[in-house]
PDB file of C-alpha atoms in Angstrom:
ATOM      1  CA  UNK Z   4       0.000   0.000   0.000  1.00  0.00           C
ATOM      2  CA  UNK Z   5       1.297   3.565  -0.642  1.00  0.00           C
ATOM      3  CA  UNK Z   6       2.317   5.492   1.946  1.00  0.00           C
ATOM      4  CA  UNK Z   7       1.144   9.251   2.279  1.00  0.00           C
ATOM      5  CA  UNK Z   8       3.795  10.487   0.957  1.00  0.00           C
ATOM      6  CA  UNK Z   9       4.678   8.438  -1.910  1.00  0.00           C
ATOM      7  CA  UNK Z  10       0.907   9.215  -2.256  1.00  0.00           C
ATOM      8  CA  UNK Z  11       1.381  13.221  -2.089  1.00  0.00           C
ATOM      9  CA  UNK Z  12       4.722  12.471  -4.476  1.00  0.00           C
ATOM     10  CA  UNK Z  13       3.057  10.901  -7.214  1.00  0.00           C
ATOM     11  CA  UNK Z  14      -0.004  13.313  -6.982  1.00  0.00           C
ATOM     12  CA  UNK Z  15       2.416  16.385  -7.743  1.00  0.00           C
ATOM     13  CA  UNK Z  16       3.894  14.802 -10.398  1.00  0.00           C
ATOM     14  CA  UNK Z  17       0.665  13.270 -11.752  1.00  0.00           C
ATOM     15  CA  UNK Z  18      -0.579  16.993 -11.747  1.00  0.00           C
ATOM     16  CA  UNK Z  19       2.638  18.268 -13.566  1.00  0.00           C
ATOM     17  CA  UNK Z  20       2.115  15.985 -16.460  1.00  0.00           C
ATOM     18  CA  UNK Z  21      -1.575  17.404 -16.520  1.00  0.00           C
ATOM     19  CA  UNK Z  22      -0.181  20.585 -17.262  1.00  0.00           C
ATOM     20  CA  UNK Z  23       2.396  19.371 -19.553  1.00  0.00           C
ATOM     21  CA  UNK Z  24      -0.054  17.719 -21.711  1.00  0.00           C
ATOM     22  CA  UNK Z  25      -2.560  20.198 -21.606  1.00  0.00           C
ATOM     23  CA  UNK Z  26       0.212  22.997 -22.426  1.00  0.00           C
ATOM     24  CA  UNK Z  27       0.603  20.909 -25.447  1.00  0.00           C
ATOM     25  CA  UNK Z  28      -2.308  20.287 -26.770  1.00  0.00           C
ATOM     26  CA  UNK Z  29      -3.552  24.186 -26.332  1.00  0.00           C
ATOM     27  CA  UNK Z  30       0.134  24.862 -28.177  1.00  0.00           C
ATOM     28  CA  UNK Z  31      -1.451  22.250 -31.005  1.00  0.00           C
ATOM     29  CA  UNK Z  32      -4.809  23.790 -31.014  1.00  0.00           C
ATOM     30  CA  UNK Z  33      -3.946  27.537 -31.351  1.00  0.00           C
ATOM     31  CA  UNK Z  34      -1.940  27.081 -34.765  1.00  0.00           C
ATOM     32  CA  UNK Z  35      -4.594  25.177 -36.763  1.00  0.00           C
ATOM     33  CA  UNK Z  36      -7.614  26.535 -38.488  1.00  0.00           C
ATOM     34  CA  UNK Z  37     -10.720  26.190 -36.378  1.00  0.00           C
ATOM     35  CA  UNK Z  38     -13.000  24.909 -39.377  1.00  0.00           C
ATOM     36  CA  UNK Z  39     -10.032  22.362 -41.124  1.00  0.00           C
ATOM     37  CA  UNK Z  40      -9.905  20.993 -36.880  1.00  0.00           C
ATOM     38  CA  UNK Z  41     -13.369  20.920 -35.970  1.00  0.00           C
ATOM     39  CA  UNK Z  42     -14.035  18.828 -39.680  1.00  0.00           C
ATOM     40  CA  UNK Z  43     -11.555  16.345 -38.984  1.00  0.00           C
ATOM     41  CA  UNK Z  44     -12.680  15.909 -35.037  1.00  0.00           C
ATOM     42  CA  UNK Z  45     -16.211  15.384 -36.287  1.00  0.00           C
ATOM     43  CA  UNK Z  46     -14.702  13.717 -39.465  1.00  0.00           C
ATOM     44  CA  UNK Z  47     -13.562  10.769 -36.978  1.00  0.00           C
ATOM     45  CA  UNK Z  48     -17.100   9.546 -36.164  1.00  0.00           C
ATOM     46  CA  UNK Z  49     -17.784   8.659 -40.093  1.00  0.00           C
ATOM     47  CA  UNK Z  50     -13.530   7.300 -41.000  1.00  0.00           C
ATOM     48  CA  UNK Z  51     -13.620   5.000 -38.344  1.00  0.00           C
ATOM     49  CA  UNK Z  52     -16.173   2.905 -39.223  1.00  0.00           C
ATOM     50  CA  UNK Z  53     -15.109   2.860 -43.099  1.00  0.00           C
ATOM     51  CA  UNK Z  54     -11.554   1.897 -42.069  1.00  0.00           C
ATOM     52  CA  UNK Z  55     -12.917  -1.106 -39.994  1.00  0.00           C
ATOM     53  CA  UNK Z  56     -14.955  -2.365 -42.695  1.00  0.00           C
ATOM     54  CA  UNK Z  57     -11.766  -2.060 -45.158  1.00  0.00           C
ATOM     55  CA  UNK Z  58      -9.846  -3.722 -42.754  1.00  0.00           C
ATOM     56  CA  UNK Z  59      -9.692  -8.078 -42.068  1.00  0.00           C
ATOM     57  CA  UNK Z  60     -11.682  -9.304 -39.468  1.00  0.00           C
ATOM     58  CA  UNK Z  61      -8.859  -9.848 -37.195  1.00  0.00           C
ATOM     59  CA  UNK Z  62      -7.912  -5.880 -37.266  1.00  0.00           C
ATOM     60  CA  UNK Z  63     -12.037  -4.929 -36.349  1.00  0.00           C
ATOM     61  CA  UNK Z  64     -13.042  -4.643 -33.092  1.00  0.00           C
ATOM     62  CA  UNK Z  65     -15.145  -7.259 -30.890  1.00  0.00           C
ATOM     63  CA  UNK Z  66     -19.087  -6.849 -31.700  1.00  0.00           C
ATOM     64  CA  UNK Z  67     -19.171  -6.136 -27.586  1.00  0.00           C
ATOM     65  CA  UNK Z  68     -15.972  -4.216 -27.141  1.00  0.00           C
ATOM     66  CA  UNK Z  69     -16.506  -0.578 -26.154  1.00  0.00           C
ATOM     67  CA  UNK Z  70     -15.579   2.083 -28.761  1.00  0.00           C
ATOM     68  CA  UNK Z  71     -15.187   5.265 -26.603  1.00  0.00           C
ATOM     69  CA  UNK Z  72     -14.761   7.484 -29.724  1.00  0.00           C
ATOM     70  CA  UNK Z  73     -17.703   9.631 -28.722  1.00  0.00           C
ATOM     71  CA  UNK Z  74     -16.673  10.565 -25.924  1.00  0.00           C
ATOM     72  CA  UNK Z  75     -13.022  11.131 -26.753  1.00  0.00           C
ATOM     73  CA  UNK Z  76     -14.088  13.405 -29.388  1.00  0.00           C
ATOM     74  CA  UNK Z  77     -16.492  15.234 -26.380  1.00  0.00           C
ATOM     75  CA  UNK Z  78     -13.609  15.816 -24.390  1.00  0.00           C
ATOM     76  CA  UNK Z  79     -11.189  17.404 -27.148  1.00  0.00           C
ATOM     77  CA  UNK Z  80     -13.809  19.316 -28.482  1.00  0.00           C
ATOM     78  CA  UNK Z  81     -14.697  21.269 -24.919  1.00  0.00           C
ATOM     79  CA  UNK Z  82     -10.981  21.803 -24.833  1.00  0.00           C
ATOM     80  CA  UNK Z  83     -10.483  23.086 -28.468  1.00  0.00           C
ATOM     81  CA  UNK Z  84     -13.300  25.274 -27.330  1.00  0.00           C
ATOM     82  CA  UNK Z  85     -11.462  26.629 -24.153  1.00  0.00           C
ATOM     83  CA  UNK Z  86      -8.440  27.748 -26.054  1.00  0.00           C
ATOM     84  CA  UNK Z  87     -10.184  29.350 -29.272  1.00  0.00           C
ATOM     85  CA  UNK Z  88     -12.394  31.579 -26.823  1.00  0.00           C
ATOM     86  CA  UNK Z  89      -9.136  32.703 -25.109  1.00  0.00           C
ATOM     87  CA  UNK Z  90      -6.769  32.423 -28.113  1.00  0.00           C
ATOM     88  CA  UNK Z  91      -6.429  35.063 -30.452  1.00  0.00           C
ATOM     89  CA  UNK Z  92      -6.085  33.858 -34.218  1.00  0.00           C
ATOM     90  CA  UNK Z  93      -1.827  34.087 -34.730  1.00  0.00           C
ATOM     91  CA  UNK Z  94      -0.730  35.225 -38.071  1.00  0.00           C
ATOM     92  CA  UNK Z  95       0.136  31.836 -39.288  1.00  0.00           C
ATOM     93  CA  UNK Z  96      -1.892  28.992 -39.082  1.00  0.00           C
ATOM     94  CA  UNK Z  97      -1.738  25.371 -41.507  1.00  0.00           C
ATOM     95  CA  UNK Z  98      -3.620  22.047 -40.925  1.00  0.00           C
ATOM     96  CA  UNK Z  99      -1.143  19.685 -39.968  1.00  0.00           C
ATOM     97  CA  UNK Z 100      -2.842  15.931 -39.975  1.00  0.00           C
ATOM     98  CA  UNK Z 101       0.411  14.457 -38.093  1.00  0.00           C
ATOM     99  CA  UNK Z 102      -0.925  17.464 -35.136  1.00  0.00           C
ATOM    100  CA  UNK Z 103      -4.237  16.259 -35.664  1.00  0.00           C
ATOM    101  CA  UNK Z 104      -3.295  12.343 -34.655  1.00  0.00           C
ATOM    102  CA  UNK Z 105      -1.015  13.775 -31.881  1.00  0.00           C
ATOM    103  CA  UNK Z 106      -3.726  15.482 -30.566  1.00  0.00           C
ATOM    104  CA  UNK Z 107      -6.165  12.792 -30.369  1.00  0.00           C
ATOM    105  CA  UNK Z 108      -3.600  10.557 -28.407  1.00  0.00           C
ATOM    106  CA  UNK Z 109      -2.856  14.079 -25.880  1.00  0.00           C
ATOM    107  CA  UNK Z 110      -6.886  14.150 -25.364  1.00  0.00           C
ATOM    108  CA  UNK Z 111      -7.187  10.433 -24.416  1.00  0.00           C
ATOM    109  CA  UNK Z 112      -3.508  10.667 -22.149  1.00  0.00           C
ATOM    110  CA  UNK Z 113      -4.901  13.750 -20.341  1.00  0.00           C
ATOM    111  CA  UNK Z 114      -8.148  12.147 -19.503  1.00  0.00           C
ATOM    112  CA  UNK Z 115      -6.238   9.127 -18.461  1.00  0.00           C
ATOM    113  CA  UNK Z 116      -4.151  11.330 -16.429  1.00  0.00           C
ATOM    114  CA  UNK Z 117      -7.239  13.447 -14.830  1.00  0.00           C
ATOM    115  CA  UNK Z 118      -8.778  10.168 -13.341  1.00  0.00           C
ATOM    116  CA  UNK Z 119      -5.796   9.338 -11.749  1.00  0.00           C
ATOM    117  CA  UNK Z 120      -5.375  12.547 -10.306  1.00  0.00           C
ATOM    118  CA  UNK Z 121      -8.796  12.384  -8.906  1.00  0.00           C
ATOM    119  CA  UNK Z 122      -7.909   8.736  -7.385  1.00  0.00           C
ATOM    120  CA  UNK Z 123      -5.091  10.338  -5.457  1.00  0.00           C
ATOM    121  CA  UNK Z 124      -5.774  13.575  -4.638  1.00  0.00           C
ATOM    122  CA  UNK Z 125      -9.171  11.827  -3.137  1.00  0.00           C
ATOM    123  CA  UNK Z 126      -7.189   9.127  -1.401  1.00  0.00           C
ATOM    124  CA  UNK Z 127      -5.946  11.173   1.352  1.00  0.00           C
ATOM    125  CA  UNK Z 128      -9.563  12.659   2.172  1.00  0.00           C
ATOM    126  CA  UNK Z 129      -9.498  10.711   6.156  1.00  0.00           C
ATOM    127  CA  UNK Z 130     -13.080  12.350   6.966  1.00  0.00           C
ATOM    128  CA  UNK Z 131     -16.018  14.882   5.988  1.00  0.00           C
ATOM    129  CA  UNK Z 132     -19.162  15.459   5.008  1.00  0.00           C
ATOM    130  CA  UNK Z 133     -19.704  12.165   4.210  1.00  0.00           C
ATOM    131  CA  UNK Z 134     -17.745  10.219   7.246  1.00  0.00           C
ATOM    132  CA  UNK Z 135     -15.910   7.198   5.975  1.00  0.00           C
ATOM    133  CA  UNK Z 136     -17.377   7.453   3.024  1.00  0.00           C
ATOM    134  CA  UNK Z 137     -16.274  10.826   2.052  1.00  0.00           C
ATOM    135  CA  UNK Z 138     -12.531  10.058  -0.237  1.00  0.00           C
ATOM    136  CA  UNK Z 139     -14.893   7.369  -1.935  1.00  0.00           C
ATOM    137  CA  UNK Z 140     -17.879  10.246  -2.815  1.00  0.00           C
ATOM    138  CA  UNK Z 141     -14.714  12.856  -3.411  1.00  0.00           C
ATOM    139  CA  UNK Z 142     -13.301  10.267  -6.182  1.00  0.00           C
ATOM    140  CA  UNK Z 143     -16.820   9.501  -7.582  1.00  0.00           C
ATOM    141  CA  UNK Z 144     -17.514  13.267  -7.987  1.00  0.00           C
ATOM    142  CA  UNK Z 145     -14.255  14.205  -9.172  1.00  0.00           C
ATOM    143  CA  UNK Z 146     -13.966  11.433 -11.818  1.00  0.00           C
ATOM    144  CA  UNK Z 147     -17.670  12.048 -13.141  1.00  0.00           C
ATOM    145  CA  UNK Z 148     -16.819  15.866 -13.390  1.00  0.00           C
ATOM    146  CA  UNK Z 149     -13.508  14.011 -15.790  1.00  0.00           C
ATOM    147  CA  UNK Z 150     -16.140  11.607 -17.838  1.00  0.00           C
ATOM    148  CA  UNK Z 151     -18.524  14.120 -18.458  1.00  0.00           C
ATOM    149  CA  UNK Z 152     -16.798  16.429 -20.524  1.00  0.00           C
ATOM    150  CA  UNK Z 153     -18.929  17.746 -23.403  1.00  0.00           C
ATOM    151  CA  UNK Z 154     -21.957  15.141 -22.251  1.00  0.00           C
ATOM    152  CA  UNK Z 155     -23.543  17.156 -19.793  1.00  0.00           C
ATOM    153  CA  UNK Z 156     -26.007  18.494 -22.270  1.00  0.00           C
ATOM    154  CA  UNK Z 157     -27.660  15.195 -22.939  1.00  0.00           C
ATOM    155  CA  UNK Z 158     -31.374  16.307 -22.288  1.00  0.00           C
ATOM    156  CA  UNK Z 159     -31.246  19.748 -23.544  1.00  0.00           C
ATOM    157  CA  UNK Z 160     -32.998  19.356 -27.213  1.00  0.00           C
ATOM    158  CA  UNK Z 161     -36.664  20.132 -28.563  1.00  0.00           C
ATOM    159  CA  UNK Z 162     -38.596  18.553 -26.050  1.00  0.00           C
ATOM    160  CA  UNK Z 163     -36.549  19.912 -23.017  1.00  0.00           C
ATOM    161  CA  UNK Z 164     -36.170  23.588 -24.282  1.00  0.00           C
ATOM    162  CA  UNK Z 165     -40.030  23.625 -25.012  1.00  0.00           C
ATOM    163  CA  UNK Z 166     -40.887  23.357 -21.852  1.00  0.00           C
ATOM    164  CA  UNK Z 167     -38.820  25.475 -19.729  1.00  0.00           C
ATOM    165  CA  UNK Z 168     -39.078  28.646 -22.274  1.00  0.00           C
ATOM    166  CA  UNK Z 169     -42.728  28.595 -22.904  1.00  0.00           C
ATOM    167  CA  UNK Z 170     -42.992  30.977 -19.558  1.00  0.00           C
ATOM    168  CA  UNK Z 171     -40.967  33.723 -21.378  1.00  0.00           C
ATOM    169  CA  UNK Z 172     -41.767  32.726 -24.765  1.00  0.00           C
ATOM    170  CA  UNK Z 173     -43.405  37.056 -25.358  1.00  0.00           C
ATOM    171  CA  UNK Z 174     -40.151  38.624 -24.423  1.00  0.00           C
ATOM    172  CA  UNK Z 175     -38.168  35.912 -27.015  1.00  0.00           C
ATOM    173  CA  UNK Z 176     -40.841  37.016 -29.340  1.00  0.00           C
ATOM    174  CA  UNK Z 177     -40.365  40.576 -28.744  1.00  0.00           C
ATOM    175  CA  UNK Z 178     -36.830  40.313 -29.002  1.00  0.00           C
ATOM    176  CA  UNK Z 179     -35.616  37.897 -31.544  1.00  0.00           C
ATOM    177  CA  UNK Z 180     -38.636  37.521 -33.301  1.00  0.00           C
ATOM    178  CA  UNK Z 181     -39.293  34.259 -32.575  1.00  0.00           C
ATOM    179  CA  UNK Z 182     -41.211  31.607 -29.518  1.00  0.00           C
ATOM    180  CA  UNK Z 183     -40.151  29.390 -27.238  1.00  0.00           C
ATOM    181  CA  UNK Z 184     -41.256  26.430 -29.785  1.00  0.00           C
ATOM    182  CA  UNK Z 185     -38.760  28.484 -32.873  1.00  0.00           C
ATOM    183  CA  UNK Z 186     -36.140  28.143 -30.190  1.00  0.00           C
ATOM    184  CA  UNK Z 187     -36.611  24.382 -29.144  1.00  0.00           C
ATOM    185  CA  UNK Z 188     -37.010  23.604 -33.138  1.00  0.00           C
ATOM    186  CA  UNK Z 189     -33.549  25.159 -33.320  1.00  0.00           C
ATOM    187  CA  UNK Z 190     -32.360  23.235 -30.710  1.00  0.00           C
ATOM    188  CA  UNK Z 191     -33.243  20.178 -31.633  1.00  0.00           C
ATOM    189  CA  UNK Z 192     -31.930  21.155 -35.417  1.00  0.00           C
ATOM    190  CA  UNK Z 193     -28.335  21.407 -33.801  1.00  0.00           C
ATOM    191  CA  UNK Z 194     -28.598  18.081 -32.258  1.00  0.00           C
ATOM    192  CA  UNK Z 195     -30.164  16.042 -35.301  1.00  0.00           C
ATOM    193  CA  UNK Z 196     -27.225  18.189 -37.938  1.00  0.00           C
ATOM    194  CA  UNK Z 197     -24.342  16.430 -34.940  1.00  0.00           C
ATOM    195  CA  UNK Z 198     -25.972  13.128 -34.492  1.00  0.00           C
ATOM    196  CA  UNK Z 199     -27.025  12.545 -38.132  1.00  0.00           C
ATOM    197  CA  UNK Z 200     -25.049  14.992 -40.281  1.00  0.00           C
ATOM    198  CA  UNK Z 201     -22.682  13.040 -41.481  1.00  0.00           C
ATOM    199  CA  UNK Z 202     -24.840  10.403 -42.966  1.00  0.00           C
ATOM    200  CA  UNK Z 203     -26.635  12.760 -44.642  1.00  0.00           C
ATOM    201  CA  UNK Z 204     -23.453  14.469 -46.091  1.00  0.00           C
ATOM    202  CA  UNK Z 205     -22.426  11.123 -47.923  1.00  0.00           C
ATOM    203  CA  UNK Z 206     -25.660  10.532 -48.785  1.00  0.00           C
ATOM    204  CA  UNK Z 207     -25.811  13.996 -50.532  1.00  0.00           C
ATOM    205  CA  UNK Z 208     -22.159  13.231 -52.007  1.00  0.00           C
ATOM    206  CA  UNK Z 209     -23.222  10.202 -53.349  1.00  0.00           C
ATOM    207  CA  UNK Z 210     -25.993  11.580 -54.917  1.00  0.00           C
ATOM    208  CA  UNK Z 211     -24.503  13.990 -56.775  1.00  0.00           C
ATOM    209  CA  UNK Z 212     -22.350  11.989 -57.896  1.00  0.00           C
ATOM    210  CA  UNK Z 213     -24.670   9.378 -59.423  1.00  0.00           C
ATOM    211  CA  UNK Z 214     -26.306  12.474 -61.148  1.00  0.00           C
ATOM    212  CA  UNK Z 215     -22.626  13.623 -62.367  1.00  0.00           C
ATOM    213  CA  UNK Z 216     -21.964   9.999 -63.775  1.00  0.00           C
ATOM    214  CA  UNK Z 217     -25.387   9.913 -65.101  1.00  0.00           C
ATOM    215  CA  UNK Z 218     -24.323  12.860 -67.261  1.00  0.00           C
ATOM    216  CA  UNK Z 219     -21.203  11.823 -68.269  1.00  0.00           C
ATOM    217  CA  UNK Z 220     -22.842   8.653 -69.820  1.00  0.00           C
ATOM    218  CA  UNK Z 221     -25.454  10.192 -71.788  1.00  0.00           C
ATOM    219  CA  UNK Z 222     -22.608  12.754 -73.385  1.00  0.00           C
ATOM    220  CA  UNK Z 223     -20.457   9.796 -73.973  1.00  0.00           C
ATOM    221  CA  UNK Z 224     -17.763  11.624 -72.212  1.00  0.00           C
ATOM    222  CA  UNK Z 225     -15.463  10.497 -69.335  1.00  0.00           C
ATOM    223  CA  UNK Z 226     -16.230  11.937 -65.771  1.00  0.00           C
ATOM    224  CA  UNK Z 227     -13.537  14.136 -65.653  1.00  0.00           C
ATOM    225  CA  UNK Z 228     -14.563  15.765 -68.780  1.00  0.00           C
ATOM    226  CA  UNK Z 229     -17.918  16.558 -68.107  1.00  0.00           C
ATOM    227  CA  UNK Z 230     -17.308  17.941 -64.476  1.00  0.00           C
ATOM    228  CA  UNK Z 231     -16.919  21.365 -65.448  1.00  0.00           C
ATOM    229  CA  UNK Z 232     -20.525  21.272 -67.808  1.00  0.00           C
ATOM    230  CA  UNK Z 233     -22.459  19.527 -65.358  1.00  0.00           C
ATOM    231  CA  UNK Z 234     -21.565  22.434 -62.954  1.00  0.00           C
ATOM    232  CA  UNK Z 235     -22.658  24.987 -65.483  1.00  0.00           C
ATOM    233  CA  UNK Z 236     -25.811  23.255 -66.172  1.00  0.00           C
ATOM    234  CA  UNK Z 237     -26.845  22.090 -62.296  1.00  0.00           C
ATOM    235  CA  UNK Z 238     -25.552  25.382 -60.236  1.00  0.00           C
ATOM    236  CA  UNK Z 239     -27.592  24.280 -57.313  1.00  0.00           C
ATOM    237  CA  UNK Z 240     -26.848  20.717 -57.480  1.00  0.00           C
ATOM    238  CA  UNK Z 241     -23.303  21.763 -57.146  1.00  0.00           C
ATOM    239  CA  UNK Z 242     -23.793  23.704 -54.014  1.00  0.00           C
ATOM    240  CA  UNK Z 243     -25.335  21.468 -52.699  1.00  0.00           C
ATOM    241  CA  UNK Z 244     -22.459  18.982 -52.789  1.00  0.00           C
ATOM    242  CA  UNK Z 245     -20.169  21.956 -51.772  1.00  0.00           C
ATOM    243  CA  UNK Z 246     -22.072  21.721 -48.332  1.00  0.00           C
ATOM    244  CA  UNK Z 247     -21.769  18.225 -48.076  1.00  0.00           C
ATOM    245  CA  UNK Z 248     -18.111  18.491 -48.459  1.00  0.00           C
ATOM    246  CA  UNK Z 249     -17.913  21.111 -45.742  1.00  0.00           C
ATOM    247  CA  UNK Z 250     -20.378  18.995 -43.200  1.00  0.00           C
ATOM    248  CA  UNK Z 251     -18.251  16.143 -43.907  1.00  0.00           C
ATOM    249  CA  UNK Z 252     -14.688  17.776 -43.558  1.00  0.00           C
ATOM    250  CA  UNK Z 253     -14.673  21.420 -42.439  1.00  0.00           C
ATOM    251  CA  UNK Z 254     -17.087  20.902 -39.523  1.00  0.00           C
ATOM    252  CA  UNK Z 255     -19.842  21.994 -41.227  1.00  0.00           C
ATOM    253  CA  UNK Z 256     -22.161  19.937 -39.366  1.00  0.00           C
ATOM    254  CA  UNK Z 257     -21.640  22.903 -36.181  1.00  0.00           C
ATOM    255  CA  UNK Z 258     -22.596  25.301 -38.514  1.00  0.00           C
ATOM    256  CA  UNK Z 259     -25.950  26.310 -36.607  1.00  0.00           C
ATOM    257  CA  UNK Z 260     -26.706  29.575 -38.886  1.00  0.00           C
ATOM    258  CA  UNK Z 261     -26.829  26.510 -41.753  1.00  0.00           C
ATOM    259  CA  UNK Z 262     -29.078  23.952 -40.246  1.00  0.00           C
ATOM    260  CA  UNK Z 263     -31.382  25.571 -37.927  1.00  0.00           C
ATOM    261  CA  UNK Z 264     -33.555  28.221 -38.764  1.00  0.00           C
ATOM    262  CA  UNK Z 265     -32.455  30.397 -35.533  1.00  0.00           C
ATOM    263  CA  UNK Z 266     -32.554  34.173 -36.546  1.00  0.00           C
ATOM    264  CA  UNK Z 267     -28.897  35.706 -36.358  1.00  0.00           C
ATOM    265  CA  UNK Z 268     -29.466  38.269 -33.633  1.00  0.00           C
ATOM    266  CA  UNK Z 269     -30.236  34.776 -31.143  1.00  0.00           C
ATOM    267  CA  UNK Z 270     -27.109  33.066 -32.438  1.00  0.00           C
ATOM    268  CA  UNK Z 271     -24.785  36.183 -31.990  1.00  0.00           C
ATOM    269  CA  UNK Z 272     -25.966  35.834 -28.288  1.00  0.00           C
ATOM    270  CA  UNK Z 273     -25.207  33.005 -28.009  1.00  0.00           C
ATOM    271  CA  UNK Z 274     -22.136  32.250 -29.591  1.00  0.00           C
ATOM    272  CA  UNK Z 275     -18.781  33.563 -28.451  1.00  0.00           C
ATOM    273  CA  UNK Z 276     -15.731  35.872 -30.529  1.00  0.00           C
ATOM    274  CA  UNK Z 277     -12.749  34.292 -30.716  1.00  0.00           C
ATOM    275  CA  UNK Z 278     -10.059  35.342 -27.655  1.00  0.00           C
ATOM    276  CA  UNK Z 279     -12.561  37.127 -25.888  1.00  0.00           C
ATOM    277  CA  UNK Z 280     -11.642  35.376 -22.743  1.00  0.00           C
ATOM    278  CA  UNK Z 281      -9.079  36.859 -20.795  1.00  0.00           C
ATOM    279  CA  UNK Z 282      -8.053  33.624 -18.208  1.00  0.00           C
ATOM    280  CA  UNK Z 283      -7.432  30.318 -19.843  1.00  0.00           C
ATOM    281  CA  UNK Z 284      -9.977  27.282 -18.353  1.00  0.00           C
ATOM    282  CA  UNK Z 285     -12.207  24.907 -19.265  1.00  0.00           C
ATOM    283  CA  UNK Z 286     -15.032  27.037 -17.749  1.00  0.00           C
ATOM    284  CA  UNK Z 287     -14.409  29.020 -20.856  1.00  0.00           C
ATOM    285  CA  UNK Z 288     -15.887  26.319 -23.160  1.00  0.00           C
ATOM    286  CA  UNK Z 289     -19.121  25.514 -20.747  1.00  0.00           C
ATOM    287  CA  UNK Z 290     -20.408  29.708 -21.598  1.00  0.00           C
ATOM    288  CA  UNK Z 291     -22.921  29.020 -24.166  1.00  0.00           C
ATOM    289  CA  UNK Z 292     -23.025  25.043 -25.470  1.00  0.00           C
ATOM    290  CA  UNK Z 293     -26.619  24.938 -25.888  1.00  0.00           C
ATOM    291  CA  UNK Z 294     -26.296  20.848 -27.307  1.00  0.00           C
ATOM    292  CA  UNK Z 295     -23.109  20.590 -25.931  1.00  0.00           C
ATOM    293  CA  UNK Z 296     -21.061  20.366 -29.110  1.00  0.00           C
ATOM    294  CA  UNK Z 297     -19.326  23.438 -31.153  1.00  0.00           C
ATOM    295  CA  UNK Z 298     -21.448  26.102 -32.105  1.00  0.00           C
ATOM    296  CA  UNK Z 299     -20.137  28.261 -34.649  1.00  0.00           C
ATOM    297  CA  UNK Z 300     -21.916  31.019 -36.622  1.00  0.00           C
ATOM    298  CA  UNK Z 301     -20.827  31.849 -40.299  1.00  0.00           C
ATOM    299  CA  UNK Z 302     -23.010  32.561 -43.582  1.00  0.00           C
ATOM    300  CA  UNK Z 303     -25.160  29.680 -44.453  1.00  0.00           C
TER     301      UNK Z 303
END
């Protein structure tokens, strides 16, 4: 058994590789572009899968193993949050794939390393509140506050939001122009575009495409020939694919001013400028996550 103070040792050092990695990853964060991040964070939740199917059926996971990408991605994102609203833009920033991947594996050490600061740092709790009991509540609270991150939201969609702003629905009226059941619509908009976005966006790509090969074989020309026609000819067909692309790899599916119908005014309240926070903390990324996930605002 460890003795306090190898206890107290390992929980300083434990703390120091906290900051370490964190230092790190906000270093990794601050010199990407928000959108090119955010796409491939999101991006993760659709390559997975298609890289288990390509791969034998000794490289896929067990049907009952756990696949924790979810919540890995929940955890990065509230931090890539943090730093953008206290980070100004610098002058240079490139997508870097290779910082991507090293961020990922930061994310998941860091959480790794949170729980096991919350085992120690709760170990030496003798008494409290909660008697005997009170290291083992102290460890259960800290390490929920750890699994939590970016899940807290889980109830707040249509049905939720419905409910508790029908009371003030006038004064959203009379302000943003629309109700309390505008707002919850929205709401639930954001969640659907997170949980189901993706699909769609292939689903779009793949249409278009059909349509583009389509073309090509009643002109009798190849594909890459007849890209630049098709576009002339089907202007909104092409746009429409343009979105997909950005849902599917610039984040697009947090683009709330795109799939909700939430007037701009609402939006601008809630979202945030980037490096308006002055003090660096994860509180930073909790200010206004309506769903829980990104929220950025840009033309539609």
């Amino acid at each position: 058994m460890m003795g306090d103070k190898e206890r107290k040792d390992a929980e300083t050092a434990i703390l120091k590789d906290m900051q370490v990695t964190a230092a790190r990853m906000r270093d990794l964060i601050v010199v990407m572009p928000p959108l090119d991040l955010l796409g491939y964070i999101y991006a993760q939740h659709t390559m997975k899968p298609m890289a288990e199917q390509r791969g034998t059926a000794k490289e896929r996971p067990q049907a009952d193993s756990p696949d924790d990408l979810i919540n890995q991605n929940q955890f990065l994102l509230e931090y890539v949050h943090a730093v953008l609203a206290t980070d100004a833009t610098p002058e240079n920033v490139a997508f870097d794939e290779a910082k991507c991947a090293e961020l990922f594996e930061l994310s998941c050490t860091l959480r790794e390393q949170a729980i096991l600061f919350a085992m120690l740092s709760s170990a030496a709790t003798k008494t409290g509140a909660f008697g005997p009991d009170t290291a083992d509540i102290e460890f259960r609270a800290k390490s929920t506050w750890v699994m939590l991150r970016g899940n807290r939201y889980q109830v707040l969609e249509g049905e939720f939001y419905r409910y508790v702003l029908a009371p003030h629905n006038d004064v959203f009226e009379e302000v943003y122009g629309i109700g309390a059941d505008g707002i919850a619509e929205g709401f639930q908009a954001m969640a659907n575009a997170t949980r189901s976005g993706h699909a769609e966006a292939m689903s779009e790509m793949m249409k278009q495409f059909q349509a583009v090969q389509a073309f090509a074989d009643a002109n009798e020309k190849p594909l890459e020939d007849i890209m630049e026609a098709w576009g002339a000819e089907n202007a909104d067909q092409l746009s429409a694919a343009g979105r997909a692309i950005d849902d599917m790899f610039r984040g697009g599916v947090a683009n709330v001013s795109r799939h909700t119908n939430l007037p701009p005014m609402l939006l601008a309240d809630l979202a945030y400028k980037r490096g308006e926070e002055t003090e660096f903390s994860l509180l930073a990324s909790l200010r206004v996550r309506p769903t829980g996930h990104c929220l950025h605002v840009r033309n539609r």
